[in-house]
C-alpha positions as a Markdown table, in Angstrom:
| # | Residue | x | y | z |
|---|---|---|---|---|
| 1 | Met | 114.3 | 91.9 | 147.1 |
| 2 | Lys | 115.6 | 94.9 | 145.1 |
| 3 | Pro | 118.5 | 93.9 | 144.2 |
| 4 | Val | 118.1 | 90.4 | 143.3 |
| 5 | Ala | 114.3 | 91.7 | 141.1 |
| 6 | Ala | 117.4 | 94.1 | 138.8 |
| 7 | Leu | 120.0 | 90.8 | 138.6 |
| 8 | Phe | 117.3 | 88.4 | 137.5 |
| 9 | Gly | 113.7 | 89.9 | 137.4 |
| 10 | Arg | 111.6 | 89.5 | 134.1 |
| 11 | Arg | 112.7 | 92.9 | 133.0 |
| 12 | Ala | 116.6 | 92.1 | 133.6 |
| 13 | Arg | 115.8 | 88.4 | 131.9 |
| 14 | Leu | 113.8 | 90.4 | 129.0 |
| 15 | Arg | 117.0 | 92.5 | 128.4 |
| 16 | Trp | 119.5 | 89.9 | 128.8 |
| 17 | Leu | 117.1 | 88.2 | 125.7 |
| 18 | His | 117.8 | 91.5 | 124.2 |
| 19 | Leu | 121.3 | 91.0 | 124.4 |
| 20 | Ile | 121.7 | 87.6 | 123.6 |
| 21 | Ile | 119.6 | 88.9 | 120.0 |
| 22 | Gly | 122.2 | 91.1 | 119.3 |
| 23 | Gly | 125.0 | 88.8 | 120.1 |
| 24 | Ala | 123.0 | 86.5 | 117.8 |
| 25 | Leu | 123.2 | 89.4 | 114.3 |
| 26 | Leu | 126.4 | 90.1 | 114.9 |
| 27 | Met | 127.5 | 86.5 | 114.7 |
| 28 | Pro | 127.5 | 86.6 | 110.5 |
| 29 | Tyr | 129.7 | 89.5 | 110.9 |
| 30 | Phe | 132.1 | 88.2 | 113.1 |
| 31 | Leu | 132.1 | 85.4 | 110.9 |
| 32 | Val | 132.9 | 87.5 | 107.8 |
| 33 | Gly | 135.6 | 89.2 | 110.3 |
| 34 | Thr | 137.0 | 85.8 | 111.1 |
| 35 | Val | 137.6 | 85.2 | 107.0 |
| 36 | Leu | 139.2 | 88.5 | 106.6 |
| 37 | Val | 141.6 | 87.7 | 109.3 |
| 38 | Gly | 142.4 | 84.1 | 108.4 |
| 39 | Met | 143.3 | 85.6 | 104.8 |
| 40 | Ala | 145.4 | 88.1 | 106.4 |
| 41 | Gly | 147.4 | 85.1 | 107.7 |
| 42 | Gly | 146.2 | 85.0 | 111.2 |
| 43 | Gly | 144.3 | 81.5 | 110.2 |
| 44 | Glu | 145.8 | 79.0 | 112.1 |
| 45 | Gln | 145.5 | 80.3 | 115.5 |
| 46 | Leu | 142.3 | 81.8 | 114.5 |
| 47 | Phe | 139.9 | 80.1 | 117.1 |
| 48 | Ser | 142.7 | 79.9 | 119.9 |
| 49 | Ser | 144.1 | 83.4 | 119.9 |
| 50 | Leu | 142.1 | 86.0 | 121.9 |
| 51 | Ser | 143.8 | 89.1 | 119.7 |
| 52 | Ser | 142.5 | 87.1 | 116.6 |
| 53 | Gln | 139.1 | 87.1 | 117.9 |
| 54 | Leu | 139.2 | 90.8 | 119.0 |
| 55 | Val | 140.5 | 91.7 | 115.4 |
| 56 | Ala | 137.6 | 89.9 | 114.1 |
| 57 | Phe | 135.1 | 91.5 | 116.1 |
| 58 | Ala | 137.0 | 95.0 | 115.6 |
| 59 | Leu | 136.0 | 94.1 | 111.9 |
| 60 | Ala | 132.7 | 93.3 | 112.6 |
| 61 | Leu | 131.6 | 96.5 | 114.0 |
| 62 | Pro | 132.2 | 98.8 | 110.6 |
| 63 | Met | 130.3 | 96.2 | 108.7 |
| 64 | Ala | 127.3 | 96.2 | 111.3 |
| 65 | Ala | 126.9 | 99.8 | 111.4 |
| 66 | Ala | 126.4 | 100.0 | 108.0 |
| 67 | Thr | 123.7 | 97.7 | 107.5 |
| 68 | Gly | 122.0 | 100.0 | 110.2 |
| 69 | Phe | 122.0 | 102.6 | 107.5 |
| 70 | Phe | 118.8 | 101.1 | 106.1 |
| 71 | Ala | 115.3 | 102.8 | 106.4 |
| 72 | Leu | 113.5 | 99.5 | 107.7 |
| 73 | Val | 116.2 | 98.6 | 110.4 |
| 74 | Arg | 114.7 | 101.0 | 112.5 |
| 75 | Pro | 111.3 | 100.0 | 112.9 |
| 76 | Leu | 113.0 | 96.7 | 113.5 |
| 77 | Cys | 115.1 | 97.9 | 116.1 |
| 78 | Val | 112.1 | 99.9 | 117.8 |
| 79 | Ala | 110.0 | 96.8 | 118.0 |
| 80 | Ala | 112.7 | 94.6 | 119.9 |
| 81 | Ala | 113.8 | 97.4 | 122.5 |
| 82 | Arg | 109.8 | 98.4 | 123.3 |
| 83 | Ala | 109.0 | 94.5 | 124.1 |
| 84 | Leu | 112.4 | 93.6 | 125.2 |
| 85 | Cys | 114.3 | 96.9 | 127.1 |
| 86 | Gly | 111.3 | 98.0 | 128.9 |
| 87 | Val | 111.6 | 101.5 | 126.8 |
| 88 | Pro | 107.9 | 103.8 | 127.0 |
| 89 | Pro | 106.7 | 103.6 | 123.6 |
| 90 | Ala | 106.1 | 107.4 | 123.6 |
| 91 | Leu | 109.9 | 107.8 | 123.6 |
| 92 | Leu | 110.6 | 105.8 | 121.0 |
| 93 | Ala | 110.0 | 106.6 | 116.7 |
| 94 | Asp | 107.6 | 105.4 | 114.3 |
| 95 | Gly | 108.4 | 104.2 | 111.0 |
| 96 | Pro | 111.8 | 103.5 | 108.9 |
| 97 | Ala | 114.1 | 106.6 | 109.2 |
| 98 | Arg | 113.9 | 108.7 | 106.1 |
| 99 | Thr | 116.7 | 111.4 | 107.2 |
| 100 | Arg | 120.5 | 111.4 | 107.2 |
| 101 | Gln | 120.1 | 112.2 | 110.6 |
| 102 | Ala | 117.9 | 109.0 | 112.0 |
| 103 | Arg | 120.1 | 106.7 | 110.1 |
| 104 | Met | 122.9 | 107.9 | 111.2 |
| 105 | Arg | 121.3 | 107.7 | 115.2 |
| 106 | Thr | 120.2 | 103.9 | 114.3 |
| 107 | Ala | 123.2 | 103.0 | 112.8 |
| 108 | Gly | 124.5 | 103.9 | 115.8 |
| 109 | Trp | 122.0 | 101.9 | 118.3 |
| 110 | Phe | 122.5 | 99.2 | 116.0 |
| 111 | Thr | 126.5 | 99.0 | 116.2 |
| 112 | Leu | 126.1 | 99.5 | 119.8 |
| 113 | His | 123.4 | 96.5 | 120.4 |
| 114 | Leu | 125.1 | 94.2 | 118.3 |
| 115 | Ala | 128.1 | 95.1 | 120.2 |
| 116 | Leu | 127.0 | 94.4 | 123.9 |
| 117 | Gly | 125.3 | 91.6 | 122.5 |
| 118 | Gly | 128.3 | 89.9 | 121.4 |
| 119 | Ile | 130.3 | 90.6 | 124.6 |
| 120 | Val | 127.3 | 89.0 | 126.8 |
| 121 | Ser | 126.5 | 86.7 | 125.0 |
| 122 | Gly | 130.3 | 85.5 | 124.1 |
| 123 | Ala | 130.6 | 85.1 | 127.9 |
| 124 | Thr | 127.5 | 83.7 | 128.5 |
| 125 | Leu | 128.2 | 81.0 | 126.4 |
| 126 | Ala | 131.5 | 80.2 | 128.1 |
| 127 | Leu | 131.3 | 81.7 | 131.6 |
| 128 | Pro | 128.6 | 79.4 | 133.3 |
| 129 | Pro | 130.4 | 76.1 | 132.1 |
| 130 | Phe | 133.6 | 77.8 | 133.8 |
| 131 | Ala | 131.9 | 78.6 | 136.9 |
| 132 | Val | 130.3 | 75.9 | 137.7 |
| 133 | Ala | 133.0 | 73.9 | 137.2 |
| 134 | Val | 135.3 | 76.1 | 139.7 |
| 135 | Ala | 132.5 | 75.7 | 142.1 |
| 136 | Gly | 132.6 | 71.9 | 141.7 |
| 137 | Leu | 136.1 | 71.4 | 142.6 |
| 138 | Pro | 135.7 | 70.8 | 146.0 |
| 139 | Phe | 133.5 | 68.1 | 145.6 |
| 140 | Phe | 134.6 | 65.9 | 142.4 |
| 141 | Ala | 137.7 | 65.0 | 142.3 |
| 142 | Gly | 137.8 | 64.5 | 138.7 |
| 143 | Leu | 137.3 | 68.2 | 138.1 |
| 144 | Arg | 140.7 | 68.9 | 139.8 |
| 145 | Asp | 142.6 | 66.2 | 137.5 |
| 146 | Thr | 141.2 | 68.2 | 134.4 |
| 147 | Trp | 143.1 | 70.0 | 131.9 |
| 148 | Leu | 141.9 | 73.1 | 133.0 |
| 149 | Leu | 144.2 | 72.8 | 136.3 |
| 150 | Asp | 146.8 | 70.7 | 135.0 |
| 151 | Gly | 150.1 | 71.8 | 136.4 |
| 152 | Ser | 148.6 | 74.5 | 139.0 |
| 153 | Arg | 149.3 | 73.4 | 142.4 |
| 154 | Val | 148.2 | 76.4 | 144.0 |
| 155 | Leu | 144.5 | 75.9 | 142.4 |
| 156 | Arg | 145.2 | 72.3 | 144.6 |
| 157 | Glu | 145.3 | 74.3 | 148.0 |
| 158 | Pro | 142.6 | 73.5 | 150.6 |
| 159 | Trp | 141.9 | 77.0 | 151.0 |
| 160 | Val | 141.7 | 77.7 | 147.7 |
| 161 | Leu | 139.3 | 74.6 | 147.5 |
| 162 | Ala | 137.3 | 76.1 | 150.2 |
| 163 | Leu | 136.5 | 79.1 | 148.4 |
| 164 | Ala | 136.3 | 77.8 | 145.5 |
| 165 | Pro | 132.1 | 77.2 | 145.1 |
| 166 | Phe | 132.3 | 81.2 | 146.3 |
| 167 | Ala | 134.2 | 82.3 | 143.2 |
| 168 | Gly | 132.3 | 80.1 | 141.1 |
| 169 | Leu | 128.7 | 82.1 | 142.6 |
| 170 | Ala | 130.7 | 85.2 | 142.0 |
| 171 | Met | 131.5 | 84.5 | 138.7 |
| 172 | Leu | 128.0 | 84.3 | 138.2 |
| 173 | Val | 126.7 | 86.6 | 140.0 |
| 174 | Ala | 129.5 | 88.9 | 138.2 |
| 175 | Leu | 128.1 | 87.8 | 134.8 |
| 176 | Ala | 124.6 | 89.1 | 135.7 |
| 177 | Leu | 125.5 | 92.1 | 136.5 |
| 178 | Ala | 127.3 | 92.6 | 133.7 |
| 179 | Ala | 124.4 | 92.0 | 131.8 |
| 180 | Ala | 122.2 | 93.6 | 134.1 |
| 181 | Ala | 124.3 | 96.7 | 133.3 |
| 182 | Ala | 124.6 | 96.2 | 129.0 |
| 183 | Gly | 120.8 | 96.3 | 129.3 |
| 184 | Glu | 120.5 | 99.6 | 131.1 |
| 185 | Val | 123.0 | 101.0 | 129.1 |
| 186 | Leu | 120.5 | 100.4 | 126.0 |
| 187 | Ala | 117.2 | 101.2 | 127.8 |
| 188 | Arg | 118.7 | 104.8 | 128.6 |
| 189 | Arg | 120.1 | 104.8 | 124.7 |
| 190 | Ala | 117.5 | 104.0 | 123.0 |
| 191 | Pro | 115.6 | 107.1 | 123.7 |
| 192 | Val | 118.3 | 109.3 | 122.2 |
| 193 | Leu | 119.6 | 107.1 | 119.1 |
| 194 | Leu | 115.8 | 105.6 | 118.0 |
| 195 | Gly | 114.0 | 108.6 | 119.4 |
| 196 | Pro | 111.9 | 110.7 | 117.0 |
| 197 | Thr | 114.7 | 113.4 | 115.5 |
| 198 | Pro | 113.1 | 116.9 | 114.7 |
| 199 | Glu | 111.4 | 116.1 | 111.6 |
| 200 | Asp | 109.9 | 113.0 | 112.7 |
| 201 | Arg | 108.3 | 115.4 | 115.2 |
| 202 | Leu | 107.3 | 117.7 | 112.9 |
| 203 | Ala | 105.9 | 115.1 | 111.0 |
| 204 | Ala | 104.0 | 113.8 | 113.5 |
| 205 | Ala | 102.8 | 117.7 | 114.7 |
| 206 | Glu | 101.6 | 117.7 | 110.9 |
| 207 | Arg | 99.8 | 114.3 | 111.2 |
| 208 | Arg | 97.8 | 115.6 | 114.1 |
| 209 | Ala | 97.1 | 119.0 | 112.3 |
| 210 | Ala | 95.5 | 117.1 | 109.1 |
| 211 | Asp | 93.0 | 115.0 | 111.8 |
| 212 | Leu | 92.5 | 117.6 | 114.1 |
| 213 | Ala | 91.3 | 119.7 | 110.4 |
| 214 | Val | 89.6 | 116.4 | 108.9 |
| 215 | Arg | 87.4 | 116.3 | 112.6 |
| 216 | Asn | 86.6 | 119.7 | 112.5 |
| 217 | Arg | 85.4 | 119.8 | 109.0 |
| 218 | Leu | 83.2 | 116.7 | 109.4 |
| 219 | Ala | 82.3 | 118.5 | 112.8 |
| 220 | Arg | 80.6 | 121.7 | 110.5 |
| 221 | Glu | 79.0 | 119.0 | 108.1 |
| 222 | Leu | 77.3 | 117.3 | 110.8 |
| 223 | His | 76.4 | 120.8 | 112.2 |
| 224 | Asp | 74.7 | 122.3 | 108.9 |
| 225 | Ser | 73.3 | 119.1 | 107.7 |
| 226 | Val | 71.8 | 117.9 | 110.8 |
| 227 | Gly | 71.1 | 120.7 | 112.6 |
| 228 | His | 69.3 | 122.6 | 109.4 |
| 229 | Ala | 67.3 | 119.5 | 109.1 |
| 230 | Leu | 66.6 | 119.0 | 112.5 |
| 231 | Ser | 65.4 | 123.0 | 113.0 |
| 232 | Ala | 63.4 | 122.2 | 109.3 |
| 233 | Val | 61.4 | 119.3 | 110.8 |
| 234 | Thr | 60.9 | 120.7 | 114.2 |
| 235 | Leu | 59.2 | 123.9 | 113.1 |
| 236 | Gln | 56.7 | 121.8 | 109.9 |
| 237 | Ala | 56.2 | 119.3 | 112.7 |
| 238 | Gly | 55.0 | 122.6 | 115.0 |
| 239 | Ala | 53.2 | 124.4 | 112.2 |
| 240 | Ala | 51.7 | 121.5 | 110.6 |
| 241 | Arg | 50.4 | 120.0 | 114.5 |
| 242 | Arg | 49.0 | 123.4 | 115.2 |
| 243 | Val | 46.5 | 123.5 | 112.1 |
| 244 | Leu | 46.0 | 119.7 | 111.8 |
| 245 | Asp | 42.3 | 120.0 | 112.4 |
| 246 | Arg | 41.8 | 123.2 | 109.7 |
| 247 | Asp | 44.0 | 122.7 | 107.1 |
| 248 | Pro | 44.8 | 119.2 | 105.9 |
| 249 | Glu | 46.3 | 120.5 | 102.7 |
| 250 | Phe | 48.6 | 122.3 | 104.6 |
| 251 | Val | 49.0 | 119.2 | 107.0 |
| 252 | Arg | 50.2 | 117.0 | 103.9 |
| 253 | Glu | 52.3 | 120.0 | 102.3 |
| 254 | Ala | 54.6 | 119.4 | 105.6 |
| 255 | Leu | 54.8 | 115.8 | 105.8 |
| 256 | Thr | 56.0 | 115.9 | 102.6 |
| 257 | Ala | 58.2 | 118.1 | 103.1 |
| 258 | Ile | 59.9 | 116.5 | 106.7 |
| 259 | Glu | 59.9 | 113.2 | 104.8 |
| 260 | Glu | 62.1 | 115.0 | 102.0 |
| 261 | Thr | 64.4 | 117.0 | 104.3 |
| 262 | Thr | 65.0 | 113.2 | 106.2 |
| 263 | Arg | 65.8 | 111.9 | 103.4 |
| 264 | Arg | 68.2 | 114.3 | 102.3 |
| 265 | Thr | 70.2 | 114.2 | 105.6 |
| 266 | Val | 70.1 | 110.9 | 105.8 |
| 267 | Gly | 72.1 | 110.8 | 102.7 |
| 268 | Glu | 74.2 | 113.7 | 103.4 |
| 269 | Leu | 74.7 | 111.4 | 106.7 |
| 270 | Asp | 76.3 | 108.6 | 105.2 |
| 271 | Ser | 78.2 | 110.4 | 103.3 |
| 272 | Val | 79.8 | 112.1 | 106.3 |
| 273 | Leu | 80.3 | 108.5 | 108.1 |
| 274 | Gly | 81.4 | 107.1 | 104.9 |
| 275 | Leu | 84.6 | 109.6 | 105.5 |
| 276 | Leu | 84.7 | 108.4 | 109.0 |
| 277 | Arg | 85.3 | 104.8 | 108.1 |
| 278 | Gln | 88.0 | 105.7 | 105.6 |
| 279 | Asp | 91.5 | 105.0 | 106.0 |
| 280 | Gly | 92.4 | 107.9 | 103.6 |
| 281 | Glu | 90.6 | 110.6 | 101.7 |
| 282 | Pro | 88.5 | 109.9 | 98.6 |
| 283 | His | 89.5 | 110.6 | 95.4 |
| 284 | Asp | 86.6 | 112.2 | 93.7 |
| 285 | Glu | 86.6 | 115.7 | 94.8 |
| 286 | Gly | 83.1 | 116.3 | 94.1 |
| 287 | Ala | 80.4 | 113.6 | 94.7 |
| 288 | Ala | 82.2 | 112.4 | 98.2 |
| 289 | Tyr | 82.3 | 115.7 | 100.1 |
| 290 | Gly | 78.4 | 116.4 | 100.2 |
| 291 | Pro | 75.9 | 118.3 | 98.0 |
| 292 | Gly | 77.0 | 121.3 | 95.9 |
| 293 | Leu | 75.0 | 124.1 | 94.3 |
| 294 | Asp | 73.4 | 121.8 | 91.4 |
| 295 | Thr | 71.3 | 120.4 | 94.2 |
| 296 | Leu | 70.0 | 123.5 | 95.5 |
| 297 | Gly | 66.6 | 123.3 | 94.0 |
| 298 | Gly | 65.6 | 120.5 | 96.4 |
| 299 | Leu | 67.0 | 122.1 | 99.2 |
| 300 | Leu | 64.8 | 125.6 | 98.7 |
| 301 | Ala | 61.6 | 123.7 | 98.0 |
| 302 | His | 61.9 | 121.8 | 101.5 |
| 303 | Cys | 63.6 | 124.1 | 103.9 |
| 304 | Gly | 60.5 | 125.2 | 105.9 |
| 305 | Val | 60.7 | 128.7 | 105.1 |
| 306 | Pro | 59.6 | 130.1 | 101.7 |
| 307 | Val | 62.7 | 131.3 | 99.5 |
| 308 | Ala | 63.0 | 134.1 | 97.0 |
| 309 | Tyr | 65.8 | 133.3 | 94.9 |
| 310 | Glu | 67.8 | 135.0 | 92.4 |
| 311 | Arg | 70.8 | 133.9 | 90.3 |
| 312 | Glu | 73.1 | 136.3 | 88.6 |
| 313 | Gly | 75.8 | 135.6 | 86.0 |
| 314 | Gly | 77.6 | 132.6 | 85.4 |
| 315 | Pro | 77.3 | 129.1 | 83.7 |
| 316 | Glu | 73.1 | 128.4 | 83.8 |
| 317 | Asp | 75.0 | 124.5 | 85.6 |
| 318 | Pro | 75.8 | 125.6 | 89.1 |
| 319 | Gly | 77.7 | 122.2 | 89.1 |
| 320 | Ala | 80.1 | 123.3 | 86.4 |
| 321 | Met | 82.0 | 125.7 | 89.0 |
| 322 | Gln | 84.7 | 123.7 | 91.1 |
| 323 | Pro | 83.5 | 121.0 | 93.4 |
| 324 | Val | 84.7 | 122.3 | 96.9 |
| 325 | Val | 83.5 | 125.9 | 96.3 |
| 326 | Ser | 79.9 | 124.6 | 95.2 |
| 327 | Arg | 79.9 | 122.6 | 98.0 |
| 328 | Glu | 80.7 | 125.2 | 100.9 |
| 329 | Ala | 78.6 | 127.7 | 99.1 |
| 330 | Tyr | 75.8 | 124.9 | 99.4 |
| 331 | Arg | 76.7 | 124.6 | 102.9 |
| 332 | Ile | 77.0 | 128.6 | 103.6 |
| 333 | Val | 73.2 | 128.7 | 102.3 |
| 334 | Gln | 71.9 | 125.7 | 104.4 |
| 335 | Glu | 73.0 | 127.2 | 107.3 |
| 336 | Gly | 71.6 | 131.2 | 106.4 |
| 337 | Leu | 68.5 | 128.9 | 106.4 |
| 338 | Ser | 68.7 | 127.6 | 109.6 |
| 339 | Asn | 69.4 | 130.5 | 111.1 |
| 340 | Ala | 66.2 | 132.0 | 109.3 |
| 341 | Leu | 63.9 | 129.2 | 110.8 |
| 342 | Arg | 65.4 | 129.2 | 114.1 |
| 343 | His | 65.9 | 133.2 | 114.7 |
| 344 | Gly | 63.9 | 135.0 | 111.8 |
| 345 | Gly | 61.1 | 137.1 | 112.6 |
| 346 | Asp | 58.3 | 136.8 | 110.3 |
| 347 | Ala | 57.5 | 133.5 | 109.1 |
| 348 | Ser | 55.4 | 134.6 | 106.1 |
| 349 | Ser | 58.2 | 136.7 | 104.9 |
| 350 | Pro | 59.9 | 135.1 | 102.3 |
| 351 | Val | 64.1 | 134.7 | 102.7 |
| 352 | Arg | 65.8 | 136.7 | 100.0 |
| 353 | Leu | 68.7 | 134.4 | 98.3 |
| 354 | Leu | 70.7 | 135.7 | 96.1 |
| 355 | Ile | 73.7 | 134.0 | 94.0 |
| 356 | Ala | 75.9 | 136.1 | 92.0 |
| 357 | Val | 78.5 | 134.7 | 90.1 |
| 358 | Arg | 81.5 | 137.7 | 89.4 |
| 359 | Glu | 84.2 | 137.4 | 87.1 |
| 360 | Arg | 86.8 | 136.5 | 90.1 |
| 361 | Glu | 84.1 | 135.7 | 93.2 |
| 362 | Leu | 80.7 | 133.8 | 94.3 |
| 363 | Glu | 78.8 | 136.0 | 96.0 |
| 364 | Ile | 76.1 | 134.8 | 98.0 |
| 365 | Val | 73.7 | 136.9 | 99.6 |
| 366 | Met | 70.8 | 135.8 | 102.0 |
| 367 | Glu | 68.1 | 138.2 | 104.1 |
| 368 | Asn | 65.6 | 137.3 | 106.0 |
| 369 | Pro | 63.3 | 139.5 | 108.3 |
| 370 | Leu | 65.2 | 140.5 | 112.1 |
| 371 | Gly | 63.9 | 138.2 | 114.7 |
| 372 | Glu | 65.0 | 138.1 | 118.4 |
| 373 | Arg | 68.9 | 136.6 | 118.0 |
| 374 | Pro | 71.0 | 136.1 | 120.6 |
| 375 | Ala | 73.7 | 138.5 | 121.4 |
| 376 | Val | 76.6 | 136.3 | 122.2 |
| 377 | Thr | 77.6 | 133.0 | 121.2 |
| 378 | Arg | 75.1 | 130.5 | 123.6 |
| 379 | Pro | 77.2 | 127.5 | 125.4 |
| 380 | Gly | 77.1 | 124.4 | 123.0 |
| 381 | Gly | 75.6 | 126.1 | 120.4 |
| 382 | Gly | 75.6 | 129.3 | 118.2 |
| 383 | Arg | 78.5 | 127.7 | 115.9 |
| 384 | Gly | 76.5 | 128.6 | 112.7 |
| 385 | Leu | 78.0 | 131.9 | 111.6 |
| 386 | Arg | 80.9 | 130.7 | 112.9 |
| 387 | Gly | 81.6 | 128.0 | 111.0 |
| 388 | Ile | 80.1 | 130.1 | 108.2 |
| 389 | Ala | 83.1 | 132.4 | 108.4 |
| 390 | Glu | 85.8 | 129.2 | 108.8 |
| 391 | Arg | 84.4 | 128.2 | 105.4 |
| 392 | Ala | 85.0 | 131.1 | 103.9 |
| 393 | Val | 88.2 | 132.3 | 105.2 |
| 394 | Leu | 89.8 | 128.4 | 104.3 |
| 395 | Leu | 88.8 | 128.8 | 100.7 |
| 396 | Gly | 90.3 | 132.3 | 100.8 |
| 397 | Gly | 87.2 | 134.2 | 101.2 |
| 398 | Arg | 85.3 | 136.1 | 103.7 |
| 399 | Ala | 82.1 | 136.2 | 105.4 |
| 400 | Glu | 79.9 | 138.3 | 107.4 |
| 401 | Ala | 76.4 | 138.7 | 109.1 |
| 402 | Arg | 74.5 | 141.6 | 110.6 |
| 403 | Pro | 71.5 | 143.6 | 110.9 |
| 404 | Val | 70.9 | 145.8 | 108.5 |
| 405 | Asp | 67.6 | 148.3 | 107.8 |
| 406 | Gly | 65.3 | 146.0 | 110.0 |
| 407 | Val | 66.7 | 142.5 | 108.3 |
| 408 | Trp | 69.4 | 140.4 | 108.7 |
| 409 | Arg | 71.8 | 140.1 | 106.2 |
| 410 | Leu | 74.3 | 136.9 | 105.6 |
| 411 | Thr | 76.7 | 138.5 | 102.8 |
| 412 | Ala | 79.7 | 135.5 | 101.7 |
| 413 | Arg | 82.4 | 136.3 | 99.4 |
| 414 | Leu | 84.1 | 133.2 | 97.8 |
| 415 | Pro | 86.7 | 132.8 | 95.1 |
| 416 | Leu | 85.4 | 130.8 | 91.7 |
| 417 | Thr | 88.9 | 128.8 | 92.0 |
| 418 | Val | 90.8 | 127.9 | 94.2 |
| 419 | Pro | 94.6 | 127.5 | 93.5 |
| 420 | Gly | 95.5 | 123.4 | 94.4 |
| 421 | Thr | 93.7 | 120.7 | 95.9 |
| 422 | Asp | 95.9 | 119.6 | 98.6 |
| 423 | Gly | 93.8 | 121.4 | 100.7 |
| 424 | Val | 90.6 | 119.1 | 99.5 |
| 425 | Arg | 92.9 | 116.1 | 100.5 |
| 426 | Glu | 93.8 | 117.0 | 103.5 |
| 427 | Gly | 90.8 | 117.5 | 105.1 |
| 428 | Arg | 91.2 | 121.5 | 104.9 |
| 429 | Leu | 88.5 | 122.0 | 103.9 |
């Protein structure tokens, strides 16, 4: 059964169809070749002379190869090879052929496909009728008197007539074998000629790296915004529950802070989810990536801990600095406040926040009472300080957090300007 499936199974039939398509694509070039042969003086015997047809076939292949250099030929060839040749999709390249090497490979494949397709298509059209006629010689006397056998006494011998049906069947099997062999050749050469070039692999690796960078950035955004909000809301709700009967005014302030925190976080979450729904990066580098230092007042007013805020140097409007720097500085402050909420020692002592705009850098210093902190990064958590360091490094700055004189001090230094905006558009920042 396996030999029969190899010759007449579904895969063999699809590959045969692929070859027939190649033969059909070859016809325009073959007709141009016949015109050229006719102009050279072989017009009278063109369709009756095998040599003239072979010359026309040989002239058609270079023209087909020239067509294969067009960039859009490769996607069409790849689609046909995936659908009809049974080649795994991962072994073939996606997109037009942009480089010279890719176009040369595509031209080679296109020429091979059309050459084999032309031969198999011609045989498919001519051989089956002839094979059927040969197989029917012992059964139909009229066939023996046709022009096909006229003047041939050998073919009228009884033993020849007895073998004629087997000869006709052998011709059909030989055609199937030729088609299967040609289809196998194309299937084996497809990954070589239509597979990704080194440039294609590099471009694919860059796309995967950009996608991973976008995922990491969105993960940081979600961690900082949602994580801070949950920490603040949990602590404020717990404090309000403990003094619910004794201090209604405090409970009212806590509920107000919870409302403001959740409203702000829902807006930030919508912004991040909007990025996930988009096909490309937004063009507005400011508002599209979340809040900046110009919205720091709302964060400090409802963060759940008292904050002593001090600003040094720079313009009065924090939103005047580069949007990417302002945004990352806001997230660093937000994560620092989340750490103070989770690990701070004395909740009544204010967190000291200093934002200083120097000549070439933005300095952020946060200090809060030193409470219990994990010695190592805990599984599934403890990513806040790592995220702060990543944000600073991606901007070309640096950050560190450590205990100093009984307080926990977070220091981050960011450049005021980031050369170019490619990192913003590609999702690295």
